Amino acid sequence: MHSETSSGPGRDAAAHAAREVIELLEVLWNRGRDMTSPAPVSSSQLRVLYILERDQPINLRTLGEVLGSAPSSVSRMCDRLDALGFIERSPSSASRRELELRLSSRGDSYLKDLRERREAALLDVISAMPPAERAALATGLSGFRLAVADSAQRAGAGGAAESA
């Protein structure tokens, strides 16, 4: 990160604006999630689905490490997701004592539908913006994404990595 961008009055204003946007996105996301499934998943369960989509197959222990959660909590989340048909459990090929978790086709469909609804909601809002503001938003979000990746990489180097 550049030293001239790490402090200053604009930093606080940007953090405030980002917080407000995140709160608005949460409202949009919840509308989309509520419309996607008769049994929407919690934010924690949704995070599990994203992790499984990216890192499958994965065992409960590794999933717990990625989430930073206790094994019993992870197991309960997976029980609920399994009951919804969003994940599949199977014996591990590496160890008979472990189960591998995978995103099921229903879980994959849920995520695809959720993303489509979210994107449609975003497109409705973004379409109302003037072209110059859309371009500025794209540039700002690109910079934000890079800063998040840089921050996560530095946190990982310090032994406190969190993914997803």
Coordinates of N, CA, C and O in Angstrom, one line a residue:
M1 N 0.8 -1.2 0.0 CA 0.0 0.0 0.0 C 0.9 1.2 0.0 O 1.9 1.3 0.6
H2 N 0.5 2.3 -0.7 CA 1.3 3.5 -0.7 C 1.1 4.3 0.5 O 0.0 4.5 1.0
S3 N 2.2 4.9 1.0 CA 2.1 5.6 2.3 C 1.2 6.9 2.2 O 0.6 7.2 3.1
E4 N 1.2 7.5 1.0 CA 0.3 8.7 0.8 C -1.2 8.4 0.8 O -2.0 9.2 1.0
T5 N -1.5 7.1 0.7 CA -2.9 6.7 0.7 C -3.3 6.1 2.0 O -4.5 5.8 2.2
S6 N -2.4 5.9 3.0 CA -2.8 5.2 4.2 C -3.3 6.1 5.3 O -3.8 5.6 6.3
S7 N -3.3 7.4 5.1 CA -3.8 8.3 6.1 C -4.4 9.6 5.5 O -4.2 9.8 4.3
G8 N -5.0 10.4 6.3 CA -5.6 11.6 5.8 C -7.1 11.7 6.0 O -7.8 10.7 6.3
P9 N -7.6 12.9 5.8 CA -9.1 13.1 6.0 C -9.9 12.3 5.0 O -11.0 11.9 5.4
G10 N -9.5 12.1 3.8 CA -10.2 11.3 2.9 C -10.4 9.9 3.3 O -11.4 9.3 2.9
R11 N -9.5 9.4 4.0 CA -9.6 8.0 4.5 C -10.8 7.8 5.3 O -11.6 6.8 5.2
D12 N -11.1 8.7 6.3 CA -12.2 8.6 7.2 C -13.5 8.7 6.4 O -14.5 8.0 6.6
A13 N -13.6 9.6 5.5 CA -14.8 9.8 4.6 C -15.0 8.6 3.8 O -16.2 8.1 3.6
A14 N -14.0 8.0 3.2 CA -14.1 6.8 2.4 C -14.6 5.6 3.3 O -15.5 4.8 2.8
A15 N -14.1 5.5 4.5 CA -14.5 4.4 5.3 C -16.0 4.6 5.7 O -16.7 3.6 5.7
H16 N -16.4 5.8 6.0 CA -17.8 6.0 6.3 C -18.7 5.7 5.1 O -19.7 5.1 5.2
A17 N -18.3 6.2 3.9 CA -19.1 5.9 2.7 C -19.1 4.4 2.4 O -20.2 3.9 2.1
A18 N -18.0 3.7 2.6 CA -18.0 2.3 2.4 C -18.9 1.6 3.3 O -19.7 0.6 3.0
R19 N -18.9 2.0 4.6 CA -19.8 1.4 5.6 C -21.3 1.6 5.2 O -22.1 0.6 5.3
E20 N -21.6 2.8 4.8 CA -23.0 3.0 4.3 C -23.4 2.2 3.1 O -24.5 1.6 3.1
V21 N -22.5 2.0 2.2 CA -22.8 1.2 1.0 C -22.9 -0.3 1.4 O -23.8 -1.0 0.9
I22 N -22.1 -0.7 2.3 CA -22.2 -2.1 2.8 C -23.5 -2.4 3.4 O -24.2 -3.4 3.2
E23 N -24.0 -1.4 4.2 CA -25.3 -1.6 4.9 C -26.4 -1.6 3.9 O -27.3 -2.4 4.0
L24 N -26.3 -0.8 2.8 CA -27.3 -0.8 1.7 C -27.3 -2.1 1.0 O -28.3 -2.7 0.6
L25 N -26.0 -2.6 0.7 CA -25.9 -3.9 0.1 C -26.5 -5.1 0.9 O -27.1 -6.0 0.3
E26 N -26.3 -5.0 2.2 CA -26.9 -6.0 3.0 C -28.4 -6.1 2.9 O -29.0 -7.1 2.8
V27 N -29.1 -4.9 2.8 CA -30.5 -4.9 2.5 C -30.8 -5.5 1.2 O -31.7 -6.3 1.1
L28 N -30.1 -5.1 0.1 CA -30.3 -5.7 -1.2 C -30.1 -7.2 -1.2 O -30.9 -8.0 -1.7
W29 N -29.0 -7.6 -0.5 CA -28.7 -9.1 -0.5 C -29.7 -9.8 0.2 O -30.1 -10.9 -0.2
N30 N -30.2 -9.3 1.3 CA -31.3 -10.0 2.1 C -32.6 -10.1 1.3 O -33.2 -11.2 1.3
R31 N -32.9 -9.1 0.5 CA -34.1 -9.2 -0.3 C -33.9 -10.3 -1.3 O -34.8 -11.2 -1.6
G32 N -32.7 -10.4 -2.0 CA -32.4 -11.4 -3.0 C -32.4 -12.8 -2.3 O -32.9 -13.8 -2.9
R33 N -31.8 -12.9 -1.2 CA -31.7 -14.2 -0.5 C -33.1 -14.7 -0.1 O -33.4 -15.9 -0.2
D34 N -33.9 -13.8 0.4 CA -35.3 -14.2 0.9 C -36.1 -14.7 -0.3 O -37.0 -15.5 -0.1
M35 N -35.8 -14.2 -1.5 CA -36.6 -14.6 -2.7 C -36.0 -15.8 -3.3 O -36.7 -16.4 -4.2
T36 N -34.8 -16.2 -3.0 CA -34.2 -17.3 -3.6 C -34.6 -18.7 -3.1 O -34.8 -19.6 -3.9
S37 N -34.8 -18.8 -1.9 CA -35.1 -20.1 -1.3 C -36.2 -20.0 -0.2 O -36.2 -19.0 0.5
P38 N -37.0 -21.0 -0.1 CA -38.0 -20.9 1.0 C -37.3 -21.1 2.3 O -37.9 -20.7 3.4
A39 N -36.1 -21.5 2.4 CA -35.3 -21.6 3.6 C -34.0 -21.0 3.4 O -33.0 -21.6 3.2
P40 N -33.9 -19.6 3.5 CA -32.6 -19.0 3.2 C -31.7 -19.3 4.3 O -32.0 -19.6 5.4
V41 N -30.4 -19.3 3.9 CA -29.3 -19.6 4.9 C -28.8 -18.4 5.6 O -29.0 -17.3 5.1
S42 N -28.2 -18.6 6.8 CA -27.6 -17.5 7.5 C -26.4 -17.0 6.8 O -25.9 -17.7 5.9
S43 N -25.9 -15.9 7.2 CA -24.6 -15.4 6.7 C -23.5 -16.4 6.9 O -22.7 -16.5 6.0
S44 N -23.4 -17.0 8.0 CA -22.4 -18.0 8.3 C -22.5 -19.2 7.4 O -21.5 -19.7 6.9
Q45 N -23.7 -19.6 7.2 CA -23.9 -20.8 6.3 C -23.6 -20.4 4.9 O -23.1 -21.2 4.1
L46 N -23.9 -19.2 4.5 CA -23.6 -18.8 3.1 C -22.1 -18.7 2.9 O -21.6 -19.1 1.9
R47 N -21.4 -18.3 4.0 CA -19.9 -18.3 3.9 C -19.4 -19.7 3.7 O -18.5 -19.9 2.9
V48 N -20.0 -20.7 4.4 CA -19.6 -22.1 4.2 C -19.8 -22.5 2.7 O -19.0 -23.2 2.1
L49 N -21.0 -22.1 2.2 CA -21.2 -22.5 0.8 C -20.2 -21.9 -0.2 O -19.7 -22.5 -1.1
Y50 N -19.8 -20.6 0.1 CA -18.8 -20.0 -0.7 C -17.4 -20.7 -0.6 O -16.7 -20.9 -1.6
I51 N -17.1 -21.1 0.6 CA -15.8 -21.8 0.8 C -15.8 -23.2 0.1 O -14.9 -23.5 -0.5
L52 N -17.0 -23.9 0.3 CA -17.1 -25.2 -0.4 C -17.0 -25.0 -1.9 O -16.4 -25.9 -2.6
E53 N -17.6 -24.0 -2.4 CA -17.6 -23.8 -3.9 C -16.1 -23.6 -4.3 O -15.7 -24.1 -5.4
R54 N -15.4 -22.9 -3.6 CA -14.0 -22.5 -3.9 C -13.0 -23.7 -3.6 O -12.1 -23.9 -4.4
D55 N -13.2 -24.3 -2.5 CA -12.1 -25.3 -1.9 C -12.6 -26.7 -1.8 O -12.0 -27.4 -1.0
Q56 N -13.6 -27.1 -2.5 CA -14.0 -28.5 -2.3 C -13.1 -29.5 -3.0 O -12.5 -29.2 -4.0
P57 N -13.0 -30.7 -2.5 CA -13.6 -31.2 -1.2 C -12.8 -30.6 0.0 O -11.6 -30.3 -0.2
I58 N -13.4 -30.5 1.1 CA -12.8 -30.0 2.3 C -13.3 -30.8 3.5 O -14.5 -31.2 3.5
N59 N -12.5 -31.1 4.5 CA -13.0 -31.8 5.7 C -13.5 -30.8 6.7 O -13.2 -29.6 6.6
L60 N -14.2 -31.3 7.7 CA -14.7 -30.4 8.8 C -13.7 -29.7 9.5 O -13.8 -28.5 9.8
R61 N -12.6 -30.3 9.8 CA -11.5 -29.7 10.6 C -10.9 -28.5 9.8 O -10.8 -27.4 10.3
T62 N -10.6 -28.7 8.5 CA -10.1 -27.6 7.7 C -11.1 -26.5 7.5 O -10.8 -25.3 7.6
L63 N -12.4 -26.8 7.3 CA -13.4 -25.8 7.2 C -13.5 -25.0 8.5 O -13.6 -23.8 8.5
G64 N -13.4 -25.7 9.7 CA -13.4 -25.0 10.9 C -12.2 -24.0 11.1 O -12.4 -22.9 11.6
E65 N -11.1 -24.4 10.6 CA -9.9 -23.5 10.6 C -10.1 -22.3 9.7 O -9.8 -21.2 10.1
V66 N -10.6 -22.5 8.5 CA -10.9 -21.4 7.6 C -11.9 -20.4 8.2 O -11.7 -19.2 8.1
L67 N -12.9 -21.0 8.9 CA -14.0 -20.2 9.5 C -13.5 -19.5 10.8 O -14.1 -18.6 11.2
G68 N -12.6 -20.2 11.4 CA -12.2 -19.7 12.8 C -13.3 -20.1 13.8 O -13.5 -19.3 14.7
S69 N -13.9 -21.2 13.6 CA -15.0 -21.6 14.4 C -14.7 -23.0 15.1 O -14.0 -23.8 14.6
A70 N -15.5 -23.2 16.2 CA -15.3 -24.4 16.9 C -15.9 -25.6 16.1 O -16.9 -25.4 15.4
P71 N -15.3 -26.8 16.3 CA -15.8 -27.9 15.5 C -17.3 -28.2 15.7 O -18.0 -28.5 14.7
S72 N -17.8 -28.0 16.9 CA -19.3 -28.2 17.1 C -20.1 -27.3 16.3 O -21.2 -27.6 15.8
S73 N -19.7 -26.0 16.2 CA -20.5 -25.0 15.5 C -20.4 -25.3 14.0 O -21.5 -25.2 13.3
V74 N -19.3 -25.7 13.5 CA -19.1 -26.1 12.1 C -20.0 -27.3 11.8 O -20.7 -27.3 10.7
S75 N -20.0 -28.3 12.6 CA -20.8 -29.5 12.4 C -22.3 -29.1 12.4 O -23.0 -29.6 11.5
R76 N -22.7 -28.3 13.3 CA -24.2 -27.9 13.3 C -24.5 -27.1 12.0 O -25.6 -27.4 11.4
M77 N -23.6 -26.2 11.5 CA -23.9 -25.5 10.3 C -24.0 -26.5 9.1 O -24.9 -26.4 8.3
C78 N -23.1 -27.5 9.1 CA -23.1 -28.4 8.0 C -24.3 -29.4 8.1 O -24.9 -29.7 7.1
D79 N -24.8 -29.7 9.3 CA -26.0 -30.5 9.5 C -27.2 -29.7 8.8 O -28.0 -30.3 8.1
R80 N -27.3 -28.4 9.1 CA -28.4 -27.6 8.5 C -28.3 -27.6 7.0 O -29.3 -27.7 6.3
L81 N -27.1 -27.3 6.5 CA -26.9 -27.2 5.1 C -27.1 -28.6 4.4 O -27.7 -28.6 3.3
D82 N -26.8 -29.7 5.1 CA -27.0 -31.0 4.5 C -28.5 -31.3 4.5 O -29.1 -31.8 3.5
A83 N -29.2 -30.9 5.6 CA -30.7 -31.0 5.6 C -31.4 -30.3 4.5 O -32.4 -30.7 4.0
L84 N -30.8 -29.1 4.1 CA -31.4 -28.3 3.0 C -31.0 -28.9 1.7 O -31.6 -28.5 0.6
G85 N -30.1 -29.8 1.7 CA -29.6 -30.4 0.4 C -28.6 -29.6 -0.3 O -28.3 -29.8 -1.5
F86 N -27.9 -28.6 0.4 CA -27.0 -27.7 -0.2 C -25.6 -28.3 -0.2 O -24.7 -27.8 -0.9
I87 N -25.3 -29.3 0.7 CA -23.9 -29.9 0.7 C -24.1 -31.4 0.7 O -25.1 -31.9 1.0
E88 N -23.0 -32.0 0.3 CA -22.9 -33.5 0.4 C -21.7 -33.9 1.2 O -20.7 -33.2 1.2
R89 N -21.9 -34.9 2.0 CA -20.8 -35.5 2.8 C -20.5 -36.9 2.3 O -21.4 -37.6 2.0
S90 N -19.2 -37.2 2.2 CA -18.8 -38.5 1.8 C -17.5 -38.9 2.5 O -16.8 -38.0 3.0
P91 N -17.3 -40.2 2.6 CA -16.0 -40.6 3.3 C -14.8 -40.0 2.5 O -14.8 -40.0 1.3
S92 N -13.8 -39.7 3.3 CA -12.6 -39.1 2.7 C -11.8 -40.2 2.0 O -11.7 -41.3 2.5
S93 N -11.2 -39.9 0.9 CA -10.3 -40.8 0.2 C -9.0 -40.9 1.0 O -8.3 -41.9 0.8
A94 N -8.7 -39.9 1.8 CA -7.4 -39.9 2.5 C -7.4 -40.6 3.9 O -6.5 -41.2 4.3
S95 N -8.6 -40.6 4.5 CA -8.7 -41.1 5.9 C -10.2 -41.6 6.1 O -11.1 -40.9 5.9
R96 N -10.3 -42.8 6.6 CA -11.6 -43.3 6.8 C -12.3 -42.6 8.0 O -13.5 -42.7 8.2
R97 N -11.5 -41.9 8.8 CA -12.1 -41.2 10.0 C -12.6 -39.9 9.6 O -13.3 -39.2 10.5
E98 N -12.4 -39.4 8.4 CA -12.8 -38.0 8.1 C -13.9 -38.1 7.0 O -14.0 -39.0 6.2
L99 N -14.7 -37.0 7.0 CA -15.7 -36.8 5.9 C -15.3 -35.7 5.1 O -14.7 -34.7 5.5
E100 N -15.5 -35.8 3.8 CA -15.3 -34.7 2.9 C -16.6 -34.0 2.6 O -17.7 -34.6 2.4
L101 N -16.6 -32.7 2.5 CA -17.7 -31.9 2.2 C -17.6 -31.3 0.8 O -16.5 -30.9 0.4
R102 N -18.7 -31.3 0.1 CA -18.8 -30.8 -1.2 C -20.1 -30.0 -1.4 O -21.1 -30.3 -0.7
L103 N -20.1 -29.0 -2.2 CA -21.3 -28.3 -2.6 C -22.1 -29.2 -3.5 O -21.6 -29.8 -4.4
S104 N -23.4 -29.4 -3.1 CA -24.3 -30.2 -4.0 C -24.8 -29.4 -5.2 O -24.6 -28.2 -5.2
S105 N -25.4 -30.1 -6.1 CA -25.9 -29.4 -7.3 C -27.0 -28.4 -6.8 O -27.1 -27.3 -7.4
R106 N -27.8 -28.7 -5.8 CA -28.8 -27.8 -5.2 C -28.1 -26.6 -4.6 O -28.6 -25.5 -4.8
G107 N -27.0 -26.8 -3.9 CA -26.2 -25.7 -3.3 C -25.7 -24.8 -4.4 O -25.7 -23.6 -4.3
D108 N -25.1 -25.4 -5.4 CA -24.6 -24.7 -6.6 C -25.7 -23.8 -7.2 O -25.5 -22.7 -7.5
S109 N -26.8 -24.4 -7.4 CA -28.0 -23.7 -8.0 C -28.4 -22.5 -7.1 O -28.7 -21.5 -7.6
Y110 N -28.4 -22.8 -5.8 CA -28.8 -21.7 -4.9 C -27.8 -20.5 -5.0 O -28.3 -19.4 -5.1
L111 N -26.5 -20.8 -5.1 CA -25.5 -19.7 -5.2 C -25.7 -19.0 -6.5 O -25.6 -17.8 -6.6
K112 N -25.9 -19.7 -7.6 CA -26.1 -19.1 -8.9 C -27.3 -18.2 -8.9 O -27.2 -17.1 -9.4
D113 N -28.4 -18.7 -8.4 CA -29.6 -17.9 -8.4 C -29.4 -16.7 -7.5 O -29.9 -15.6 -7.8
L114 N -28.8 -16.9 -6.3 CA -28.5 -15.7 -5.4 C -27.7 -14.7 -6.1 O -28.0 -13.5 -6.1
R115 N -26.7 -15.1 -6.8 CA -25.8 -14.1 -7.5 C -26.6 -13.4 -8.6 O -26.4 -12.2 -8.9
E116 N -27.4 -14.1 -9.4 CA -28.2 -13.5 -10.4 C -29.1 -12.4 -9.9 O -29.3 -11.4 -10.4
R117 N -29.8 -12.8 -8.7 CA -30.7 -11.8 -8.1 C -29.9 -10.6 -7.6 O -30.4 -9.4 -7.7
R118 N -28.8 -10.8 -7.0 CA -27.9 -9.7 -6.5 C -27.5 -8.8 -7.6 O -27.5 -7.6 -7.6
E119 N -27.0 -9.5 -8.7 CA -26.5 -8.7 -9.8 C -27.7 -7.9 -10.5 O -27.5 -6.7 -10.8
A120 N -28.9 -8.5 -10.6 CA -30.0 -7.7 -11.1 C -30.3 -6.5 -10.2 O -30.6 -5.4 -10.8
A121 N -30.3 -6.7 -8.9 CA -30.5 -5.6 -8.0 C -29.5 -4.5 -8.2 O -29.8 -3.3 -8.2
L122 N -28.2 -4.9 -8.3 CA -27.1 -3.9 -8.5 C -27.3 -3.2 -9.9 O -27.1 -2.0 -9.9
L123 N -27.6 -4.0 -10.9 CA -27.8 -3.4 -12.2 C -28.9 -2.3 -12.2 O -28.7 -1.3 -12.9
D124 N -29.9 -2.6 -11.5 CA -31.0 -1.6 -11.4 C -30.5 -0.3 -10.8 O -30.8 0.8 -11.3
V125 N -29.7 -0.4 -9.8 CA -29.2 0.8 -9.1 C -28.1 1.5 -10.0 O -28.1 2.7 -10.2
I126 N -27.2 0.7 -10.5 CA -26.0 1.2 -11.3 C -26.5 1.8 -12.6 O -25.9 2.8 -13.0
S127 N -27.6 1.3 -13.1 CA -28.1 1.9 -14.4 C -28.6 3.3 -14.2 O -28.6 4.1 -15.2
A128 N -29.0 3.6 -13.0 CA -29.5 5.0 -12.7 C -28.4 6.0 -12.5 O -28.6 7.2 -12.4
M129 N -27.1 5.5 -12.5 CA -26.0 6.4 -12.2 C -25.5 7.0 -13.6 O -25.5 6.3 -14.6
P130 N -25.0 8.2 -13.5 CA -24.4 8.8 -14.8 C -23.1 8.0 -15.1 O -22.5 7.4 -14.2
P131 N -22.8 7.9 -16.4 CA -21.7 7.1 -16.8 C -20.3 7.4 -16.1 O -19.6 6.5 -15.8
A132 N -20.1 8.7 -15.9 CA -18.8 9.1 -15.2 C -18.8 8.5 -13.8 O -17.7 8.1 -13.3
E133 N -19.9 8.5 -13.1 CA -20.0 8.0 -11.7 C -19.8 6.5 -11.7 O -19.2 5.9 -10.8
R134 N -20.4 5.8 -12.8 CA -20.2 4.4 -12.9 C -18.7 4.0 -13.1 O -18.2 3.1 -12.5
A135 N -18.1 4.8 -13.9 CA -16.6 4.5 -14.2 C -15.8 4.8 -12.9 O -14.9 4.0 -12.5
A136 N -16.2 5.8 -12.1 CA -15.5 6.1 -10.9 C -15.8 5.0 -9.9 O -14.9 4.5 -9.1
L137 N -17.0 4.4 -9.9 CA -17.3 3.3 -9.0 C -16.5 2.1 -9.3 O -15.9 1.5 -8.4
A138 N -16.4 1.8 -10.6 CA -15.6 0.6 -11.0 C -14.2 0.8 -10.6 O -13.5 -0.2 -10.1
T139 N -13.6 2.0 -10.8 CA -12.2 2.2 -10.5 C -12.0 2.1 -8.9 O -11.1 1.5 -8.5
G140 N -12.9 2.7 -8.2 CA -12.8 2.7 -6.7 C -13.0 1.3 -6.2 O -12.2 0.8 -5.3
L141 N -13.9 0.5 -6.7 CA -14.1 -0.9 -6.3 C -12.9 -1.8 -6.6 O -12.5 -2.7 -5.9
S142 N -12.3 -1.5 -7.8 CA -11.1 -2.3 -8.1 C -10.0 -2.0 -7.1 O -9.3 -2.9 -6.7
G143 N -9.8 -0.7 -6.8 CA -8.8 -0.4 -5.8 C -9.1 -1.0 -4.4 O -8.2 -1.5 -3.7
F144 N -10.4 -1.0 -4.1 CA -10.8 -1.6 -2.8 C -10.5 -3.1 -2.8 O -10.0 -3.6 -1.8
R145 N -10.8 -3.8 -3.9 CA -10.6 -5.2 -3.9 C -9.1 -5.5 -3.8 O -8.7 -6.4 -3.1
L146 N -8.3 -4.7 -4.5 CA -6.8 -4.9 -4.3 C -6.3 -4.6 -2.9 O -5.5 -5.4 -2.4
A147 N -6.9 -3.6 -2.3 CA -6.5 -3.3 -0.9 C -6.9 -4.4 0.1 O -6.2 -4.8 1.0
V148 N -8.1 -5.0 -0.2 CA -8.5 -6.2 0.7 C -7.6 -7.3 0.5 O -7.2 -8.0 1.4
A149 N -7.2 -7.6 -0.8 CA -6.3 -8.7 -1.1 C -5.0 -8.5 -0.4 O -4.4 -9.4 0.2
D150 N -4.5 -7.3 -0.5 CA -3.2 -6.9 0.1 C -3.3 -7.1 1.6 O -2.4 -7.6 2.3
S151 N -4.3 -6.6 2.2 CA -4.5 -6.7 3.7 C -4.6 -8.2 4.1 O -4.0 -8.6 5.1
A152 N -5.3 -9.0 3.4 CA -5.4 -10.4 3.7 C -4.1 -11.1 3.6 O -3.7 -12.0 4.4
Q153 N -3.3 -10.7 2.6 CA -2.0 -11.3 2.4 C -1.1 -10.9 3.5 O -0.4 -11.8 4.0
R154 N -1.1 -9.7 4.0 CA -0.3 -9.3 5.1 C -0.7 -10.0 6.4 O 0.1 -10.4 7.2
A155 N -2.0 -10.1 6.6 CA -2.5 -10.8 7.7 C -2.1 -12.3 7.7 O -1.8 -12.9 8.7
G156 N -2.1 -12.9 6.5 CA -1.7 -14.3 6.4 C -0.2 -14.4 6.7 O 0.2 -15.4 7.3
A157 N 0.6 -13.5 6.3 CA 2.0 -13.5 6.6 C 2.3 -13.4 8.1 O 3.2 -13.9 8.6
G158 N 1.3 -12.8 8.8 CA 1.5 -12.6 10.3 C 0.9 -13.7 11.0 O 0.9 -13.7 12.3
G159 N 0.3 -14.7 10.4 CA -0.3 -15.9 11.0 C -1.7 -15.8 11.4 O -2.3 -16.6 12.1
A160 N -2.4 -14.7 11.0 CA -3.8 -14.5 11.4 C -4.6 -14.4 10.1 O -5.5 -13.6 10.0
A161 N -4.4 -15.3 9.2 CA -5.1 -15.3 7.9 C -6.6 -15.7 8.1 O -6.9 -16.6 8.9
E162 N -7.4 -15.0 7.4 CA -8.8 -15.4 7.3 C -9.2 -15.3 5.8 O -8.9 -14.3 5.2
S163 N -9.9 -16.3 5.3 CA -10.3 -16.3 3.9 C -11.8 -16.2 3.8 O -12.5 -16.5 4.7
A164 N -12.2 -15.9 2.6 CA -13.6 -15.7 2.2 C -14.1 -14.6 2.9 O -14.9 -14.2 3.5

